mmCIF file with all atom_site columns, C-alpha atoms in Angstrom:
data_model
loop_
_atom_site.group_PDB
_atom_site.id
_atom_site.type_symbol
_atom_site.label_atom_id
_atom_site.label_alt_id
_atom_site.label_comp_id
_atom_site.label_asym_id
_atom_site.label_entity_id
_atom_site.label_seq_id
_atom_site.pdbx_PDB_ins_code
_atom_site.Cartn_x
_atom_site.Cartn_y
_atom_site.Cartn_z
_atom_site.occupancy
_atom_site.B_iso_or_equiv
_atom_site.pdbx_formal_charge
_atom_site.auth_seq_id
_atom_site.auth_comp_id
_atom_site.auth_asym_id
_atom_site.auth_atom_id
_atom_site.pdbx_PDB_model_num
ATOM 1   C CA . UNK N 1 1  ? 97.961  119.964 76.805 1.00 88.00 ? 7   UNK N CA 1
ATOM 2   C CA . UNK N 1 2  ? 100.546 122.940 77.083 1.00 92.00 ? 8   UNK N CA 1
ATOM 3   C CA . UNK N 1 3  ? 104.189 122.380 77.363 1.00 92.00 ? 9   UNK N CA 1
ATOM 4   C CA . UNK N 1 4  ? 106.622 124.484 79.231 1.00 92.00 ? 10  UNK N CA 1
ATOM 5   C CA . UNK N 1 5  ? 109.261 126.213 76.937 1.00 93.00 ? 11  UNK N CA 1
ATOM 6   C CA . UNK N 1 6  ? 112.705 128.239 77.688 1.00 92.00 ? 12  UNK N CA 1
ATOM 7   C CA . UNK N 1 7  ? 113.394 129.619 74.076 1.00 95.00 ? 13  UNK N CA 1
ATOM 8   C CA . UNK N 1 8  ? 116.350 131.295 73.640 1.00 93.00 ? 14  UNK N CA 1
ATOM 9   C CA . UNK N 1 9  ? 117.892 132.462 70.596 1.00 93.00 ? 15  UNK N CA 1
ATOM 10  C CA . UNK N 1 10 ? 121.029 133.759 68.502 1.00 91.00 ? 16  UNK N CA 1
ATOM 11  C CA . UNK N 1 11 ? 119.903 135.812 65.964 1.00 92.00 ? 17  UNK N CA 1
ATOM 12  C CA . UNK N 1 12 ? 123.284 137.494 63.491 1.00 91.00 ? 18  UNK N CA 1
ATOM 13  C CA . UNK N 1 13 ? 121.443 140.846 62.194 1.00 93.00 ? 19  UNK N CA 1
ATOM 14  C CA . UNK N 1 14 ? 119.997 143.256 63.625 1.00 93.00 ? 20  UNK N CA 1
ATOM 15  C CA . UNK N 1 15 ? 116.313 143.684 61.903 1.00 96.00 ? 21  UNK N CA 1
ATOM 16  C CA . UNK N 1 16 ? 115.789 139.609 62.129 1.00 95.00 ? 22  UNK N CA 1
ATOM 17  C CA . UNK N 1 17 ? 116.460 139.533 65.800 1.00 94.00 ? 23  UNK N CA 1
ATOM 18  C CA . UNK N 1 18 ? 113.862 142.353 65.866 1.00 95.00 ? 24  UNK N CA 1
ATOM 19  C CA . UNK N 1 19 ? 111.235 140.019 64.300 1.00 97.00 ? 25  UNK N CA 1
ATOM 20  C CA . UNK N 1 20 ? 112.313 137.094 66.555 1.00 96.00 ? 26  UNK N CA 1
ATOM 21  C CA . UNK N 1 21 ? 111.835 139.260 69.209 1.00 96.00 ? 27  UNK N CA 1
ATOM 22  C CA . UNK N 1 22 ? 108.386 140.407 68.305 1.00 96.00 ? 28  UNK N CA 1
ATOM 23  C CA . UNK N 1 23 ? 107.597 136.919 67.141 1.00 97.00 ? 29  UNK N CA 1
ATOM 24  C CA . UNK N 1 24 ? 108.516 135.359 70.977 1.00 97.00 ? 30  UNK N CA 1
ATOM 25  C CA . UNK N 1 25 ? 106.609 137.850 72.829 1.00 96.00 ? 31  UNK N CA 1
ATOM 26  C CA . UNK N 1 26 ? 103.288 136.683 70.739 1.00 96.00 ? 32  UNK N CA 1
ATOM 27  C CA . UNK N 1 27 ? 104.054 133.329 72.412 1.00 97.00 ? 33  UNK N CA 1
ATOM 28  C CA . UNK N 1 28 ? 105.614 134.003 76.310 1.00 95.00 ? 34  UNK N CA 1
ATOM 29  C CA . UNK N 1 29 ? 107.300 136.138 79.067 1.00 92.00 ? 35  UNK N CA 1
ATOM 30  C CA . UNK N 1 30 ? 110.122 137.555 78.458 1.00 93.00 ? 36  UNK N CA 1
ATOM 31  C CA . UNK N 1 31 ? 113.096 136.707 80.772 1.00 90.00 ? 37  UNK N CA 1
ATOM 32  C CA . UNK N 1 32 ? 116.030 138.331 79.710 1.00 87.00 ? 38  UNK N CA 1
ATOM 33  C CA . UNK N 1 33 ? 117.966 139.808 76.780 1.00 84.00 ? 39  UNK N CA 1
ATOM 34  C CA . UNK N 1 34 ? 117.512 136.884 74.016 1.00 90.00 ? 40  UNK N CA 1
ATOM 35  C CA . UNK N 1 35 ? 115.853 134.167 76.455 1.00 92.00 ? 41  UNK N CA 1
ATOM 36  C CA . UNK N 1 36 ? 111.928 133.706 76.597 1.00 94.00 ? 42  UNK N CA 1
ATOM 37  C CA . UNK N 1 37 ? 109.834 131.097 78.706 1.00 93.00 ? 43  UNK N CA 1
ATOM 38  C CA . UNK N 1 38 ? 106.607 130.431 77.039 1.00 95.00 ? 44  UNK N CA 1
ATOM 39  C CA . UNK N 1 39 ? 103.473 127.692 77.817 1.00 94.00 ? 45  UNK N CA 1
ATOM 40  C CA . UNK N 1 40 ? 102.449 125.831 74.527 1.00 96.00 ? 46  UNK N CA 1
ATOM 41  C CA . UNK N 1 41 ? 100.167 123.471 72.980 1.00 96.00 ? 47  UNK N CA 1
ATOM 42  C CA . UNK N 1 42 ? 100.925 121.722 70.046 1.00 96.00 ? 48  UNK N CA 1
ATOM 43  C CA . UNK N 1 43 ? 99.436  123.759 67.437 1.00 96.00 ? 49  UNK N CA 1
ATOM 44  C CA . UNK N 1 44 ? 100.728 126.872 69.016 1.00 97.00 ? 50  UNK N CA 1
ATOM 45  C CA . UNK N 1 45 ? 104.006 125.387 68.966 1.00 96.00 ? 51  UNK N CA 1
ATOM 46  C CA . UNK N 1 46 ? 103.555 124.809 65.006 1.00 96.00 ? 52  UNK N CA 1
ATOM 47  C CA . UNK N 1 47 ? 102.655 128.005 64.232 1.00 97.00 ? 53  UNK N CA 1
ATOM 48  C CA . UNK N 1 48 ? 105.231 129.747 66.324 1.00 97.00 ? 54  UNK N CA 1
ATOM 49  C CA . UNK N 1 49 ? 108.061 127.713 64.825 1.00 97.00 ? 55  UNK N CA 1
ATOM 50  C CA . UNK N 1 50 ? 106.477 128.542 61.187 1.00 97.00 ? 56  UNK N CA 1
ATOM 51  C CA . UNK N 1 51 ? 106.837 132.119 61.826 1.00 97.00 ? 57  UNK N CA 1
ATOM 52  C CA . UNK N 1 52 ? 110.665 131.686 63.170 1.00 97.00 ? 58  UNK N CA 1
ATOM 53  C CA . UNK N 1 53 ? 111.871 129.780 60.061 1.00 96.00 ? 59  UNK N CA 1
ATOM 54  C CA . UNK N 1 54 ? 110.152 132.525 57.787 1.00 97.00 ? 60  UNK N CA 1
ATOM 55  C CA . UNK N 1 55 ? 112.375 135.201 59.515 1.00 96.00 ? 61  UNK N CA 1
ATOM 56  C CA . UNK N 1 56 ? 115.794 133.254 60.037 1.00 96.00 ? 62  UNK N CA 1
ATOM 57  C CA . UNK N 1 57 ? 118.645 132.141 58.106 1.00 95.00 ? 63  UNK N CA 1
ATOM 58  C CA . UNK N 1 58 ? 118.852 128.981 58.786 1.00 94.00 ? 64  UNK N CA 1
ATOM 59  C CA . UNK N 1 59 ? 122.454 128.827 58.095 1.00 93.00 ? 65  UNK N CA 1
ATOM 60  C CA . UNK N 1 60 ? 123.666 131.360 60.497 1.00 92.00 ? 66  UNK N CA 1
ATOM 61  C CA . UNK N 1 61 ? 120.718 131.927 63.099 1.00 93.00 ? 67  UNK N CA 1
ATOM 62  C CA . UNK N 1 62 ? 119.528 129.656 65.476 1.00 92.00 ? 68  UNK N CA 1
ATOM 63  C CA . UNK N 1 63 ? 116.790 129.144 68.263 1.00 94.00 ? 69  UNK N CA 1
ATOM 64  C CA . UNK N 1 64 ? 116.608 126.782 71.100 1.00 93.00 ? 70  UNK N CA 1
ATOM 65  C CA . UNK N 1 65 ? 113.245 125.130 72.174 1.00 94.00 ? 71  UNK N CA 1
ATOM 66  C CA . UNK N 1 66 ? 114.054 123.638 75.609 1.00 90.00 ? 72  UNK N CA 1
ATOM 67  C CA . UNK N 1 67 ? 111.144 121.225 76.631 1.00 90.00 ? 73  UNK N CA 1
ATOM 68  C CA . UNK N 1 68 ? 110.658 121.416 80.565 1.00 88.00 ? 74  UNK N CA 1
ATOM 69  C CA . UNK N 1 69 ? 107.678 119.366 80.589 1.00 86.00 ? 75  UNK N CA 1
ATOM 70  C CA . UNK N 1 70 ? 103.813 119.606 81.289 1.00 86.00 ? 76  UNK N CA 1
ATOM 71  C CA . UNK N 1 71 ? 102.741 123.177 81.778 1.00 85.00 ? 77  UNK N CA 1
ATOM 72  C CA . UNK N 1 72 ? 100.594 122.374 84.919 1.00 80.00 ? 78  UNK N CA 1
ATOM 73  C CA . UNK N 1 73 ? 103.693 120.307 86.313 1.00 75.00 ? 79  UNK N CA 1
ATOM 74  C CA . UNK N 1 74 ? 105.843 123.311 86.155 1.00 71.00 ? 80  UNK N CA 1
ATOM 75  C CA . UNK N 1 75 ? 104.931 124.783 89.630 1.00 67.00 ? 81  UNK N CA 1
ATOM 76  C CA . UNK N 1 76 ? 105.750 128.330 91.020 1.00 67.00 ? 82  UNK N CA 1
ATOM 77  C CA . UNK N 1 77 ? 109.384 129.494 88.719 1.00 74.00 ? 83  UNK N CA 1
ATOM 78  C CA . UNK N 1 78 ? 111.374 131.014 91.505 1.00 84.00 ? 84  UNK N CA 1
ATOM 79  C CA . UNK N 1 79 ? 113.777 133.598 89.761 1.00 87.00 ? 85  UNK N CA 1
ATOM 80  C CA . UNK N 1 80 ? 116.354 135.145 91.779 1.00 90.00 ? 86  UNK N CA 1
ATOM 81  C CA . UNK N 1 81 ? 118.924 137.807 90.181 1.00 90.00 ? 87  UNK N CA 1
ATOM 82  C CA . UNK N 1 82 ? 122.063 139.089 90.894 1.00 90.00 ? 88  UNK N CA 1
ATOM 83  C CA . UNK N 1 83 ? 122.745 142.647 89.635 1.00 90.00 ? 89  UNK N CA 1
ATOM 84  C CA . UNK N 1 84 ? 119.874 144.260 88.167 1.00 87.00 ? 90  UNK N CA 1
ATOM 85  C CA . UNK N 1 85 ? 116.674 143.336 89.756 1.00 84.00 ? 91  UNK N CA 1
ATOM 86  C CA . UNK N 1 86 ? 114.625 140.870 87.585 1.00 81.00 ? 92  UNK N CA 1
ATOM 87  C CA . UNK N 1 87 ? 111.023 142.140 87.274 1.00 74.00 ? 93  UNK N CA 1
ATOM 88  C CA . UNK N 1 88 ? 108.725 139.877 85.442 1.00 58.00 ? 94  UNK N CA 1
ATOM 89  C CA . UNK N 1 89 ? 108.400 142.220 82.028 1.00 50.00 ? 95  UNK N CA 1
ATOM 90  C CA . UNK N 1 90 ? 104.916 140.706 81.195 1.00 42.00 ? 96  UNK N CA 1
ATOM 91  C CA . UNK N 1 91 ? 102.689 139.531 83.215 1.00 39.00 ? 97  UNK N CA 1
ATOM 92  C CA . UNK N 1 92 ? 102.545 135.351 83.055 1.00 39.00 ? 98  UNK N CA 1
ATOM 93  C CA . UNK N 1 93 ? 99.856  134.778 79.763 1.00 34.00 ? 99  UNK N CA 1
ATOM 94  C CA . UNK N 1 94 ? 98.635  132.237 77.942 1.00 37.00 ? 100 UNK N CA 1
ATOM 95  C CA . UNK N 1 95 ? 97.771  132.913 74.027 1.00 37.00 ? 101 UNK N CA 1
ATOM 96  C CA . UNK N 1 96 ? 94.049  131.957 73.522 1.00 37.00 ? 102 UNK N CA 1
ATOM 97  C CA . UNK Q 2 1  ? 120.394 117.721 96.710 1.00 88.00 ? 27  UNK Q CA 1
ATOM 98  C CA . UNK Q 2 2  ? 121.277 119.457 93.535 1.00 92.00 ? 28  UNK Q CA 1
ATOM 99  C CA . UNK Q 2 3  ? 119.025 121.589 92.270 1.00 92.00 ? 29  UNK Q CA 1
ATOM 100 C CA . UNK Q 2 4  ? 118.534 122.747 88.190 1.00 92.00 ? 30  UNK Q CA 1
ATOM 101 C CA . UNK Q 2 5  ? 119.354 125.904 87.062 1.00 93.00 ? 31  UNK Q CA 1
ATOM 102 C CA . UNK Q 2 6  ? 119.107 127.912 83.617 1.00 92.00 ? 32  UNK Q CA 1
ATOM 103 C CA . UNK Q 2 7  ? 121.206 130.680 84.218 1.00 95.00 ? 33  UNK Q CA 1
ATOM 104 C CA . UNK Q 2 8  ? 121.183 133.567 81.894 1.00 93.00 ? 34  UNK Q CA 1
ATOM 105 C CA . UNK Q 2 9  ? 122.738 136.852 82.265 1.00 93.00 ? 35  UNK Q CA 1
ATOM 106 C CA . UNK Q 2 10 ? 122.779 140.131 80.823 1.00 90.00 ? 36  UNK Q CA 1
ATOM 107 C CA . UNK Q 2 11 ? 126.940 141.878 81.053 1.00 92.00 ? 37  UNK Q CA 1
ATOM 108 C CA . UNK Q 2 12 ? 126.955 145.148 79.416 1.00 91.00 ? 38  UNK Q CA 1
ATOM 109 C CA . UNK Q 2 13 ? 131.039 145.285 79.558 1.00 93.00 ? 39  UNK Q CA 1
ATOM 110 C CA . UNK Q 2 14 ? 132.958 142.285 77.090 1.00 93.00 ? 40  UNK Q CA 1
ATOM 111 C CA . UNK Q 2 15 ? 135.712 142.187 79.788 1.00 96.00 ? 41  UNK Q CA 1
ATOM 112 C CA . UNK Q 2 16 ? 133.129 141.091 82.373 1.00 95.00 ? 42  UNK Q CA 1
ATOM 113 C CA . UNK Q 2 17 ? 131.295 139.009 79.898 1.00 94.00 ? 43  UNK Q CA 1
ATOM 114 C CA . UNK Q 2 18 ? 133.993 137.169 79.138 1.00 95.00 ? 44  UNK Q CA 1
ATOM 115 C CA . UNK Q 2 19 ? 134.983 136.355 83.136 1.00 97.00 ? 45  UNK Q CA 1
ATOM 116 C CA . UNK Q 2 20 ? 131.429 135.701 83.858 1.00 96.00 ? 46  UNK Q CA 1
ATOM 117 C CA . UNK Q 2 21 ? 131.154 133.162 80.807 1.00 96.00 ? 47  UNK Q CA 1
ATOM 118 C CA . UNK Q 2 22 ? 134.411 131.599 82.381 1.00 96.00 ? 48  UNK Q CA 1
ATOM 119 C CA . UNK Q 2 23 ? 132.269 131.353 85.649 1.00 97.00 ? 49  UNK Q CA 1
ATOM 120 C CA . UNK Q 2 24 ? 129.587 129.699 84.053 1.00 97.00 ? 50  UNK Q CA 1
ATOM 121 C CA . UNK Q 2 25 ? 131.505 127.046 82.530 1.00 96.00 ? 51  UNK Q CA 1
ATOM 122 C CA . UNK Q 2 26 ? 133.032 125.580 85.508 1.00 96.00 ? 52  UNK Q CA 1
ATOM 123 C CA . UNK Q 2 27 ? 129.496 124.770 87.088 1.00 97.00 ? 53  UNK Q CA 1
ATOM 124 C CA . UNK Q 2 28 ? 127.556 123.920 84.108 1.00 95.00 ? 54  UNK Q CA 1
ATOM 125 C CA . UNK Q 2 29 ? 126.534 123.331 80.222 1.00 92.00 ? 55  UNK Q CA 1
ATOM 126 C CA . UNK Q 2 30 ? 126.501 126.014 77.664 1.00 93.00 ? 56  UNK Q CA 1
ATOM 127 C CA . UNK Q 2 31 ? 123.841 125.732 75.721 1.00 90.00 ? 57  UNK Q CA 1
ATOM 128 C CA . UNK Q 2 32 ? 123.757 129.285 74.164 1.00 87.00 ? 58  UNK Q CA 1
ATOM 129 C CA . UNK Q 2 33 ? 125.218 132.637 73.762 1.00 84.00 ? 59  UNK Q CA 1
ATOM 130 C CA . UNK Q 2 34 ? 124.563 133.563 77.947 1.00 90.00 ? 60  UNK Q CA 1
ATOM 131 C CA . UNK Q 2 35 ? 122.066 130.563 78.443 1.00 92.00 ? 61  UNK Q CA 1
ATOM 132 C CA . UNK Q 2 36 ? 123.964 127.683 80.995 1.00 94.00 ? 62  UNK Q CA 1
ATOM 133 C CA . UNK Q 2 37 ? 122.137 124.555 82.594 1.00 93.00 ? 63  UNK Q CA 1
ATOM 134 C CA . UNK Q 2 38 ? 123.743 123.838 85.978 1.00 95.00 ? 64  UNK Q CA 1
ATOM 135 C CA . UNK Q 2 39 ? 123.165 121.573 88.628 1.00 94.00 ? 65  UNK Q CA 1
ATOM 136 C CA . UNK Q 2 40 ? 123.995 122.813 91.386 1.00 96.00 ? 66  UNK Q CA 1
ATOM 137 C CA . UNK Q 2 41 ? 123.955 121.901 95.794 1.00 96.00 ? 67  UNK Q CA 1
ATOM 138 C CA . UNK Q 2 42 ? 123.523 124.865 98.138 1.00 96.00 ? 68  UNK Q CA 1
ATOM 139 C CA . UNK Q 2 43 ? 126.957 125.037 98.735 1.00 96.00 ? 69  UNK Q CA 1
ATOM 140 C CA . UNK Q 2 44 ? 128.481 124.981 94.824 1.00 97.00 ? 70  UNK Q CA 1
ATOM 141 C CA . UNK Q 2 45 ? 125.383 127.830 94.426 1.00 96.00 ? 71  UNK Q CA 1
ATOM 142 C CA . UNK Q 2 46 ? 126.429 130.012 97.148 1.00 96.00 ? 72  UNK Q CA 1
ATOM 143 C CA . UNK Q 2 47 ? 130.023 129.448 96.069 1.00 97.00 ? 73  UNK Q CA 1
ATOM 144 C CA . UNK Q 2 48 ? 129.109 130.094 91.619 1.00 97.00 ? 74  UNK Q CA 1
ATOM 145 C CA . UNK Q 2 49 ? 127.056 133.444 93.015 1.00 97.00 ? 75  UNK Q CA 1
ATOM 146 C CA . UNK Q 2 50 ? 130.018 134.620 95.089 1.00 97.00 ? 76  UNK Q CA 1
ATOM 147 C CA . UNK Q 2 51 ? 132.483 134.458 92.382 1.00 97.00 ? 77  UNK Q CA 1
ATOM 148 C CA . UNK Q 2 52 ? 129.992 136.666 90.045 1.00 97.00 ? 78  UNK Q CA 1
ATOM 149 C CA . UNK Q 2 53 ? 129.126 139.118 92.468 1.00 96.00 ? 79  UNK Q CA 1
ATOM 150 C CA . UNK Q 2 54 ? 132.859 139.791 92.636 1.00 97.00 ? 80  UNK Q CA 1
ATOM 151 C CA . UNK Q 2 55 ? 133.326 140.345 89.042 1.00 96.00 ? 81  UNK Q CA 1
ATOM 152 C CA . UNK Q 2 56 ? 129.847 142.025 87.991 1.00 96.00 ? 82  UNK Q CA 1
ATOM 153 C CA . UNK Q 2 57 ? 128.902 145.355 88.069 1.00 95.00 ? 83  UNK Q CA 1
ATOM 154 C CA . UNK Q 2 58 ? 125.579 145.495 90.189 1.00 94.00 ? 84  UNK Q CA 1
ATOM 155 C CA . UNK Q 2 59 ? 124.185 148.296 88.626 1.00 93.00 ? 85  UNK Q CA 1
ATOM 156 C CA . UNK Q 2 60 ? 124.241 147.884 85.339 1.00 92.00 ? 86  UNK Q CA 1
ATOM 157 C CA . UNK Q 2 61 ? 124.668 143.656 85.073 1.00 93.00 ? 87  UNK Q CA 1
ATOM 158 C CA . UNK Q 2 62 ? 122.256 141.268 85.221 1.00 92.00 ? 88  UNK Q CA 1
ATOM 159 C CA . UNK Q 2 63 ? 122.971 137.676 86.241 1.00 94.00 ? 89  UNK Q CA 1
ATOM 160 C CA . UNK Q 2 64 ? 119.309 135.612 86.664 1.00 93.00 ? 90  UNK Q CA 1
ATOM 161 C CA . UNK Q 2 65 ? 119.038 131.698 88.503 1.00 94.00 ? 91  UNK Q CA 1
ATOM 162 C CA . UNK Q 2 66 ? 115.777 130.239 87.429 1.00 90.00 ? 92  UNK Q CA 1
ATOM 163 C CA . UNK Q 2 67 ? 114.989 127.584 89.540 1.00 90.00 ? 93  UNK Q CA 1
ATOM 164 C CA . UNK Q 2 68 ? 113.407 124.613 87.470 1.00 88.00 ? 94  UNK Q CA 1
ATOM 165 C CA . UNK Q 2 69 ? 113.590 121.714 90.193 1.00 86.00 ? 95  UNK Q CA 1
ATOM 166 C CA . UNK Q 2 70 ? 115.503 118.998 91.945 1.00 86.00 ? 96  UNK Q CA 1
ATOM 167 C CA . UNK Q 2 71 ? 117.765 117.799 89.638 1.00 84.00 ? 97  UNK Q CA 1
ATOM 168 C CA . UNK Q 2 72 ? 116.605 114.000 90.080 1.00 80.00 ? 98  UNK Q CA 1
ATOM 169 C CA . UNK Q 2 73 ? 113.343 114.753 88.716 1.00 75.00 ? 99  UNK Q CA 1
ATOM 170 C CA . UNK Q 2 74 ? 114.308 116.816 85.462 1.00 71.00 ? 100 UNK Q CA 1
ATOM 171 C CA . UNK Q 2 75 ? 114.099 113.877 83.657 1.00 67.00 ? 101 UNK Q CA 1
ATOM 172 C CA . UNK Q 2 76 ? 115.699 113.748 80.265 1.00 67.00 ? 102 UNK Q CA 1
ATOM 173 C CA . UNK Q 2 77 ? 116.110 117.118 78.885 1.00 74.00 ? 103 UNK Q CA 1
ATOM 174 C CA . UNK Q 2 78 ? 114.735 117.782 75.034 1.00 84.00 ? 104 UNK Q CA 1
ATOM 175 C CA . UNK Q 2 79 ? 116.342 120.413 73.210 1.00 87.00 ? 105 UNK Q CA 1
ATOM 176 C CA . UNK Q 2 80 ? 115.321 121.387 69.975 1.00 90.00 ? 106 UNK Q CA 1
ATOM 177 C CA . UNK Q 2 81 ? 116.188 123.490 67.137 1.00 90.00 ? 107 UNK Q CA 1
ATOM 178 C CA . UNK Q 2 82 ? 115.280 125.852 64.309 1.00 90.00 ? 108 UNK Q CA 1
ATOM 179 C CA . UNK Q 2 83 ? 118.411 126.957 61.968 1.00 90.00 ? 109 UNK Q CA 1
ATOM 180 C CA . UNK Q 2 84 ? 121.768 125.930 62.933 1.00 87.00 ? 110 UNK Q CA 1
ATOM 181 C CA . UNK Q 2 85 ? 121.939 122.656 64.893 1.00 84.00 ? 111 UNK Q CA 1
ATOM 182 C CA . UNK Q 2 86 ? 122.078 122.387 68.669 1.00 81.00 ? 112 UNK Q CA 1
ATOM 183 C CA . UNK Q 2 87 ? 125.148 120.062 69.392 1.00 74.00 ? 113 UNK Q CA 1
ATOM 184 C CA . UNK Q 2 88 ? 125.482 120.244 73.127 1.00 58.00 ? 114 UNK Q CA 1
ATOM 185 C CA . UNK Q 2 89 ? 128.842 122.055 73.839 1.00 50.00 ? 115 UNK Q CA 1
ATOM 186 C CA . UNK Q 2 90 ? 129.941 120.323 77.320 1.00 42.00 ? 116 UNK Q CA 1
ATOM 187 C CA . UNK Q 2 91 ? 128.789 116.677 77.948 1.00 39.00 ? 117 UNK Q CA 1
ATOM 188 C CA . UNK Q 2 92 ? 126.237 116.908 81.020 1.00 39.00 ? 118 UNK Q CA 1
ATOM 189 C CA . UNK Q 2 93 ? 128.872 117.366 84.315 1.00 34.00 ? 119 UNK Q CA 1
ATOM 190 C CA . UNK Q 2 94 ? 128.299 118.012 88.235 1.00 37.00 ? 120 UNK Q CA 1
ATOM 191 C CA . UNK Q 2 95 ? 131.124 119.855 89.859 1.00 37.00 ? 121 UNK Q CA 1
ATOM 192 C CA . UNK Q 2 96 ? 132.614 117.511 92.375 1.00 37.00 ? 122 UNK Q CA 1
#
C-alpha cells in the first residue's frame, strides 16, 4: 500500500543537492525549491532512502520524510500560492 | 475549524526571507529551511497571507499553502530522517 510523503531537504554543497534533486524526482512531484511530495510503497521507500544516504553527509545534510498517511486517503491536494503562480512541474506519477 | 498547512516558500531577496521566516514562526512549526506546519482557522489564514503579501515581492517570490486537511483528523504526525536528526524546533502551538 503507498504512503503519502512531503520530503524536503537541506542539502550543504552544491553537486550533492544536485543528486538529491535528481534522486527525488525518480520518486515524486516536485513542489517547490527543496520540497517534494511523493506516493510510496514500502520497497520504494527502501530504495529511495538507500540512494539518499549514498549521496549525503550524514553529518551536515539532512532530509525530512513527513508521513501524511495512506496514499488513497490523501484526497484532491489543494495548493494555493502567493507570488509566483504554482504550476504543478510534473504531472502527478506513480513509479511502476 | 483549523485547517493543516505545510507552507513552503521560495524568497529570492535575504531581507524578505528573513521577514517572511519571522511570519512563519508566529503561526506555526519550523520544521526546515522554508518548510512550516501550521494550523490555521480562516481568519488566522487570511490574517498570516496578508502580512506576506505585504512584505513579498509578487513577481519574483513564491509563498505556497498546501492544504493537507482538518486539523482534527491529521492524526499524529511521523517525521523521519536521513543525516542530521530532526528535533522539532517549536513544540506543536495554535495561535490563540
Amino acid at each position: 500500500m503507498r504512503r503519502n510523503f512531503f520530503v524536503t531537504y537541506d542539502i550543504c554543497d552544491p553537486k550533492r543537492l544536485r543528486k538529491v534533486f535528481k534522486i527525488c524526482k525518480g520518486y515524486g512531484i516536485h513542489l517547490q525549491l527543496s520540497v517534494f511530495e511523493c506516493d510510496l510503497t514500502e520497497t520504494e521507500k527502501v530504495q529511495f532512502e538507500t540512494k539518499l544516504k549514498e549521496v549525503i553527509h550524514h553529518d551536515e545534510d539532512q532530509v525530512l520524510f513527513v508521513d501524511l498517511g495512506v496514499s488513497h486517503a490523501r484526497g484532491e491536494r489543494t495548493v494555493s500560492s502567493i507570488g509566483l503562480q504554482y504550476s504543478k512541474m510534473d504531472a502527478p506519477c506513480f513509479v511502476v
